[in-house]
Amino acid sequence: MNTQSWHTLSSKEVLLKLETTVKGLTISEVAIRAERYGKNRLPSRKSDPGWKVFLRQFMSPMILVLIVAAGVSFIFGDLVDVGVISVAVLLNTFIGFGQEYKASKALEELQSLVQPVSVVLREGRELSISAEDVLPGDILELRTGDSVTADARIIESVDLMTNESALTGESLPLHKTDLVLQEQVSIAERVNMVFAGTSIVGGRGKAVVVATGLQTELGAIANLVQSTQESRTPLQEQLGRLATWLAWIVVGLVVILFVLGIVTGREVKEMLELSVALAVAAIPEGLVISVTVILAIGMQRVLHRKALIRRLVAAETLGSVSVICSDKTGTITQGEMRVTHLITSKETWTYPFSFEADLQTSERTLFEVMALCNDAIFVEDDQDPLRGSPTERALLSAVLEQNLDPADLAKTLPRIWEIPFNSADKFMVTAHASMKKMKVFLKGAPDIVLPFCSSRLINGKKSVLTQEQRTQLNEQILTFSRRGIRLIAIGVRSMEVTQKPLSREELDQFTFVGFVGLRDPLRPEAREQIKAAYNAGIRTVIVTGDHPETARAIGVEAGLIVGDDSVVIGTELDAWSDEELARRVPAISIYARVEPRHKIRIVHAWQSRGEVVAMTGDGVNDAPALKSADMGVAVGSGTEVAKQSADMVILDNNLGTITAAIEEGRVMFDNVRKTTVYLISGSFTELILVGGSLLFGLPLPLLAIQILWINLVTDTFPAIGLTIEPAEKGIMQQPPRSRTEPILDSKMIQLIFIIAGVTNVLLFGLYVWLLNTEESIEIIRSIMFIAVGIDTLIFAFAVKSFRRTIFRLNPFSNPWLIVGVILGFGILIIPTIHPFIQEIFELTPISLSVWGLLLMIGVVKLIAIEITKELFLFRKT
């Protein structure tokens, strides 16, 4: 990037350093510079081809484990499980491929911000050229409506105003000048510069180009977006660890069982088939499908709550969010200026304003000046009826809300002459014919307007404005300023119609009428939502390009704890190392006057402390931080660059939507946990049952094909039913989980052992008892097949909640789980209903009385599991 501090040089020095003149480059110099600097465009990065994106989906540890399991199953002819595993792998792969193939197009969107045509001066002549052909040293002609195509230093300004909100986050248009500035001035305060990707919203001017392409501030952001790595989501990390852990555990146990079987005299082929069946059963291939379904359903739920999640794997990350770094404008505030206070000598009104039927002289005069000393216009039947600068639109809007017609006022008091507003003088004057007199209206910055006033209006009468009263007014200005409210002073003067127009030097003898207070007001729900996030253990931090005092005032109003050291600006961050920033972040509530590089550092500082960070933004300047955050959140009204860099787009610009989405994220992770515990508990039940039989030298209670079928029962409908489990009560009163917290924490592992322990003690006891009867081994295995299947289905209800037992909740609250269990029973009985299928599975029919007994035993086991949970896990809840 161009490191020259052009804002610290005078316009003459800039021209000299760039070896150009106010007439622009010569034709010969254009050719030389085109060769030296190249095209004024941002680099394009070629997207990965579809085949590469598709193959990348197979790199997940869980997917790799499943592929190995499918391969081994195929070798031994276990085609049923090969099919089940293949469906799981392909479903996950195609969904991941579809999501990633549509991924971030931020660089292409950045390119679209550069206007295709620019007007430049070359050899003193105006030329329209392609924006790509703009060169350092060119003189840009800037007019209202133009997009700025390169970074440039102002050399001439006539009320030139720019909108830089997309680049810097500054919510108000900026007045541009050619004044020399100090070195440490932030980008948002460089009023003698214009930047690529911004636009001209008022006035006209000229600027000499100092940087093009990647050397611009926009180019620096493009580099950041390109170099910023998207962090792996907590769920991706945890699933990877779980897959590795499961692979080692399963392989270890299966090897032990294989050796044990050989030592006890079993045949090698029988033990190989059994070992593969147990390994496949123990690996919860249904988990991959279940996680995909949970995230897909969660995305739909979030969409119903006005947020769109762009990346499937990012959906669950919402539940881990512990810090929200939020932009101020449009998210915490409403994103538009509004008149919030009217202040006269006698009274102060706060929005919404309520006046008596007839306005008093002071109030009516205020509204007349707001309507007529104003260049904004009202266009009926237009989608955006108010046109003009944000300040003047706000003033006109306040007039319209009082049912005053600006057009009627203009007919009654037609404008005769004016002194237009400019950024240097900071005031505007208009004169209006009124009978035989002329009313002169004045509005502007209080420190400019008050010296023009010699009297004040009290109860419709003029009185001398004393020094004491001026002091009181200055104190009032300071008080409102600390609250983030911008004051405009209003003054009036009467003149003879025959008098000549006033010059700027002749402005005096005005009567002070009052102040109009403006601000971008807090969104009605912002304070409540910040409190709700706090109650859920989530810290909200404001990160903005706005002025620190404005940000502080909004922070206080929004309920953030704002002390003397809790507001810092970008230049302060520059003085801190990354380690120092990471140490200080817990004490900082507001970051003001920040630039893109600061936002990334703030995100990384929180992440280095183990926090999961959601970053909101709407501008080009937010794109790198959105991509770097664990959860990038773009607002719906923001730029396409921000949306394409984000993981989620909130469609209503409401901070409460983020809180609602976080709640859904927590539900998603809860359901991932429930499904995982359910599937692993069933898998280890079969391992322990077979292992116990081998250890005690007993016949195998289940054959390989029977184990695989029970596995099919578990991994389909009941598991899918658990994926749609509704939110548990009080989920948003729980603290966010740690980034490092595993899917199976100590409580989950205890629960698995409780389920497996209770189930296997009873199952193994039943098996030993059956062996001591005169029943054949085929009948005994048929009974054990049904018993294990019933247990697997019934203990789906044992994982409905990890915070309370089934005795404290409605076991039928999830109709999908009920349907899933019923369908699971249907799948379970298929091998028992026809002699041909019975022969394949080596099963025999069992009586209804035995079915009933096994169902009763299953219910008793569920009750035993829930009592054990109550005694050992949930005594504190």
Short mmCIF file of C-alpha atoms in Angstrom, two decimals, residues 13-220:
data_model
loop_
_atom_site.label_atom_id
_atom_site.label_comp_id
_atom_site.label_asym_id
_atom_site.label_seq_id
_atom_site.Cartn_x
_atom_site.Cartn_y
_atom_site.Cartn_z
CA GLU A 13 3.71 19.97 -2.37
CA VAL A 14 1.60 17.00 -3.51
CA LEU A 15 1.59 18.24 -7.12
CA LEU A 16 5.33 18.76 -6.97
CA LYS A 17 6.00 15.33 -5.48
CA LEU A 18 3.82 13.62 -8.09
CA GLU A 19 5.46 15.69 -10.88
CA THR A 20 2.14 16.92 -12.21
CA THR A 21 0.21 20.22 -12.46
CA VAL A 22 -3.35 21.50 -11.98
CA LYS A 23 -3.81 20.95 -15.73
CA GLY A 24 -3.14 17.23 -15.32
CA LEU A 25 -0.70 14.86 -17.00
CA THR A 26 0.64 15.28 -20.51
CA ILE A 27 -0.11 12.62 -23.11
CA SER A 28 3.52 11.50 -23.16
CA GLU A 29 3.60 11.20 -19.36
CA VAL A 30 0.39 9.11 -19.43
CA ALA A 31 2.12 6.44 -21.54
CA ILE A 32 5.12 6.32 -19.19
CA ARG A 33 2.99 6.06 -16.03
CA ALA A 34 0.65 3.47 -17.52
CA GLU A 35 3.71 1.26 -18.00
CA ARG A 36 4.97 1.96 -14.47
CA TYR A 37 1.74 1.67 -12.45
CA GLY A 38 -0.42 -0.64 -14.55
CA LYS A 39 -4.21 -0.74 -14.45
CA ASN A 40 -6.29 0.84 -11.69
CA ARG A 41 -8.04 -2.34 -10.63
CA LEU A 42 -8.09 -4.85 -7.83
CA PRO A 43 -6.70 -8.36 -8.33
CA SER A 44 -9.10 -11.15 -9.14
CA ARG A 45 -8.63 -14.55 -7.58
CA LYS A 46 -9.68 -17.55 -9.58
CA SER A 47 -12.22 -19.68 -7.78
CA ASP A 48 -11.36 -23.30 -7.12
CA PRO A 49 -12.80 -25.62 -9.78
CA GLY A 50 -15.86 -27.66 -8.83
CA TRP A 51 -13.98 -30.98 -8.66
CA LYS A 52 -11.51 -29.54 -6.15
CA VAL A 53 -14.29 -28.18 -3.93
CA PHE A 54 -16.03 -31.59 -4.13
CA LEU A 55 -12.92 -33.56 -3.14
CA ARG A 56 -12.26 -31.18 -0.24
CA GLN A 57 -15.48 -32.39 1.40
CA PHE A 58 -13.87 -35.81 2.00
CA MET A 59 -11.12 -34.35 4.21
CA SER A 60 -13.24 -34.39 7.38
CA PRO A 61 -11.83 -36.90 9.94
CA MET A 62 -15.30 -38.37 10.53
CA ILE A 63 -15.82 -38.85 6.79
CA LEU A 64 -12.42 -40.55 6.45
CA VAL A 65 -13.22 -42.95 9.28
CA LEU A 66 -16.54 -43.80 7.61
CA ILE A 67 -14.88 -44.39 4.24
CA VAL A 68 -12.42 -46.84 5.84
CA ALA A 69 -15.30 -48.60 7.61
CA ALA A 70 -17.24 -48.86 4.33
CA GLY A 71 -14.20 -50.32 2.58
CA VAL A 72 -13.69 -53.00 5.24
CA SER A 73 -17.42 -53.82 5.19
CA PHE A 74 -17.32 -54.21 1.42
CA ILE A 75 -14.37 -56.64 1.65
CA PHE A 76 -16.38 -58.86 3.97
CA GLY A 77 -19.56 -58.55 1.93
CA ASP A 78 -21.57 -56.49 4.43
CA LEU A 79 -23.39 -54.62 1.68
CA VAL A 80 -26.23 -53.34 3.91
CA ASP A 81 -23.85 -51.27 6.02
CA VAL A 82 -21.85 -50.25 2.96
CA GLY A 83 -25.08 -48.72 1.64
CA VAL A 84 -25.91 -46.96 4.92
CA ILE A 85 -22.40 -45.50 5.25
CA SER A 86 -22.30 -44.44 1.59
CA VAL A 87 -25.59 -42.56 1.91
CA ALA A 88 -24.27 -40.75 4.98
CA VAL A 89 -21.01 -39.80 3.26
CA LEU A 90 -22.60 -38.68 -0.01
CA LEU A 91 -25.38 -36.66 1.64
CA ASN A 92 -22.87 -34.76 3.76
CA THR A 93 -20.53 -34.30 0.78
CA PHE A 94 -23.14 -32.91 -1.59
CA ILE A 95 -24.57 -30.48 0.97
CA GLY A 96 -21.07 -29.24 1.88
CA PHE A 97 -20.17 -28.95 -1.82
CA GLY A 98 -23.31 -26.90 -2.56
CA GLN A 99 -22.62 -24.50 0.30
CA GLU A 100 -18.91 -24.01 -0.39
CA TYR A 101 -19.34 -23.64 -4.15
CA LYS A 102 -21.44 -20.53 -3.48
CA ALA A 103 -18.93 -19.18 -0.97
CA SER A 104 -17.41 -15.76 -0.63
CA LYS A 105 -17.18 -13.55 -3.70
CA ALA A 106 -15.92 -10.57 -1.79
CA LEU A 107 -13.08 -9.66 -4.18
CA GLU A 108 -15.39 -9.61 -7.19
CA GLU A 109 -17.79 -7.37 -5.27
CA LEU A 110 -14.92 -5.06 -4.32
CA GLN A 111 -14.12 -4.70 -8.00
CA SER A 112 -17.72 -3.70 -8.75
CA LEU A 113 -17.35 -0.67 -6.48
CA VAL A 114 -14.98 1.02 -8.92
CA GLN A 115 -16.88 3.24 -11.34
CA PRO A 116 -16.15 2.26 -14.97
CA VAL A 117 -15.73 5.89 -16.13
CA SER A 118 -13.84 8.82 -14.59
CA VAL A 119 -13.54 12.46 -15.62
CA VAL A 120 -9.94 13.68 -15.54
CA LEU A 121 -7.95 16.69 -16.67
CA ARG A 122 -5.10 15.96 -19.09
CA GLU A 123 -3.22 18.86 -20.66
CA GLY A 124 -5.99 21.12 -19.34
CA ARG A 125 -8.80 19.30 -21.16
CA GLU A 126 -11.60 17.29 -19.57
CA LEU A 127 -11.60 13.66 -20.67
CA SER A 128 -13.92 10.76 -19.81
CA ILE A 129 -11.77 7.67 -19.46
CA SER A 130 -12.16 4.15 -18.13
CA ALA A 131 -11.60 3.99 -14.39
CA GLU A 132 -8.96 1.34 -15.06
CA ASP A 133 -6.90 3.96 -16.94
CA VAL A 134 -6.71 6.46 -14.06
CA LEU A 135 -3.08 7.05 -13.07
CA PRO A 136 -1.21 8.67 -10.14
CA GLY A 137 -0.87 12.35 -11.04
CA ASP A 138 -4.20 12.55 -12.87
CA ILE A 139 -6.52 15.39 -11.81
CA LEU A 140 -10.00 14.04 -10.98
CA GLU A 141 -13.04 16.24 -11.62
CA LEU A 142 -15.47 15.46 -8.79
CA ARG A 143 -19.19 16.27 -8.98
CA THR A 144 -22.29 15.28 -7.04
CA GLY A 145 -23.24 11.69 -7.84
CA ASP A 146 -19.75 10.60 -8.90
CA SER A 147 -18.05 7.55 -7.45
CA VAL A 148 -14.43 8.11 -6.50
CA THR A 149 -12.19 5.75 -8.50
CA ALA A 150 -8.82 6.25 -6.80
CA ASP A 151 -7.32 7.72 -3.64
CA ALA A 152 -6.70 11.43 -4.23
CA ARG A 153 -5.63 14.61 -2.44
CA ILE A 154 -8.09 17.53 -2.60
CA ILE A 155 -6.71 20.58 -4.42
CA GLU A 156 -10.01 22.45 -4.84
CA SER A 157 -13.31 22.17 -2.94
CA VAL A 158 -16.61 24.00 -3.36
CA ASP A 159 -18.86 22.57 -0.62
CA LEU A 160 -17.57 19.12 -1.59
CA MET A 161 -19.15 16.34 0.51
CA THR A 162 -18.48 12.59 0.41
CA ASN A 163 -20.18 9.51 1.80
CA GLU A 164 -17.45 7.27 3.21
CA SER A 165 -19.60 5.07 5.45
CA ALA A 166 -18.83 1.92 3.45
CA LEU A 167 -15.08 2.48 3.87
CA THR A 168 -14.67 4.05 7.30
CA GLY A 169 -17.97 3.48 9.12
CA GLU A 170 -18.52 7.24 9.51
CA SER A 171 -22.31 7.62 9.41
CA LEU A 172 -22.49 11.28 8.31
CA PRO A 173 -21.35 12.86 5.02
CA LEU A 174 -17.95 14.52 5.33
CA HIS A 175 -17.13 18.02 4.13
CA LYS A 176 -13.87 18.08 2.19
CA THR A 177 -11.23 20.79 2.20
CA ASP A 178 -7.64 21.25 1.04
CA LEU A 179 -6.28 22.06 4.52
CA VAL A 180 -3.03 20.41 5.67
CA LEU A 181 -3.55 17.86 8.46
CA GLN A 182 -1.46 16.28 11.20
CA GLU A 183 0.30 12.93 10.67
CA GLN A 184 -1.73 10.93 13.23
CA VAL A 185 -5.16 11.81 11.80
CA SER A 186 -7.22 8.67 11.10
CA ILE A 187 -8.65 7.87 7.66
CA ALA A 188 -12.13 8.91 8.79
CA GLU A 189 -10.80 12.38 9.67
CA ARG A 190 -8.68 12.99 6.57
CA VAL A 191 -10.90 15.73 5.19
CA ASN A 192 -8.36 16.68 2.53
CA MET A 193 -8.50 13.23 0.91
CA VAL A 194 -11.04 11.25 -1.12
CA PHE A 195 -10.88 7.47 -1.35
CA ALA A 196 -11.67 4.83 -3.96
CA GLY A 197 -15.02 3.15 -3.41
CA THR A 198 -16.67 6.21 -1.81
CA SER A 199 -19.06 8.67 -3.47
CA ILE A 200 -19.63 12.40 -3.88
CA VAL A 201 -22.93 13.49 -2.30
CA GLY A 202 -22.63 17.27 -2.58
CA GLY A 203 -20.70 20.14 -4.11
CA ARG A 204 -17.82 19.81 -6.53
CA GLY A 205 -14.06 19.75 -6.48
CA LYS A 206 -10.77 18.63 -7.93
CA ALA A 207 -8.26 16.14 -6.55
CA VAL A 208 -4.90 14.82 -7.65
CA VAL A 209 -4.66 11.02 -7.72
CA VAL A 210 -2.07 9.69 -5.28
CA ALA A 211 -2.79 5.94 -5.36
CA THR A 212 -4.50 3.43 -7.65
CA GLY A 213 -5.38 -0.27 -7.54
CA LEU A 214 -3.85 -2.20 -4.65
CA GLN A 215 -2.12 0.95 -3.37
CA THR A 216 -5.47 2.49 -2.36
CA GLU A 217 -7.20 2.06 1.00
CA LEU A 218 -9.74 -0.10 -0.82
CA GLY A 219 -6.87 -2.17 -2.20
CA ALA A 220 -5.52 -2.66 1.31
#
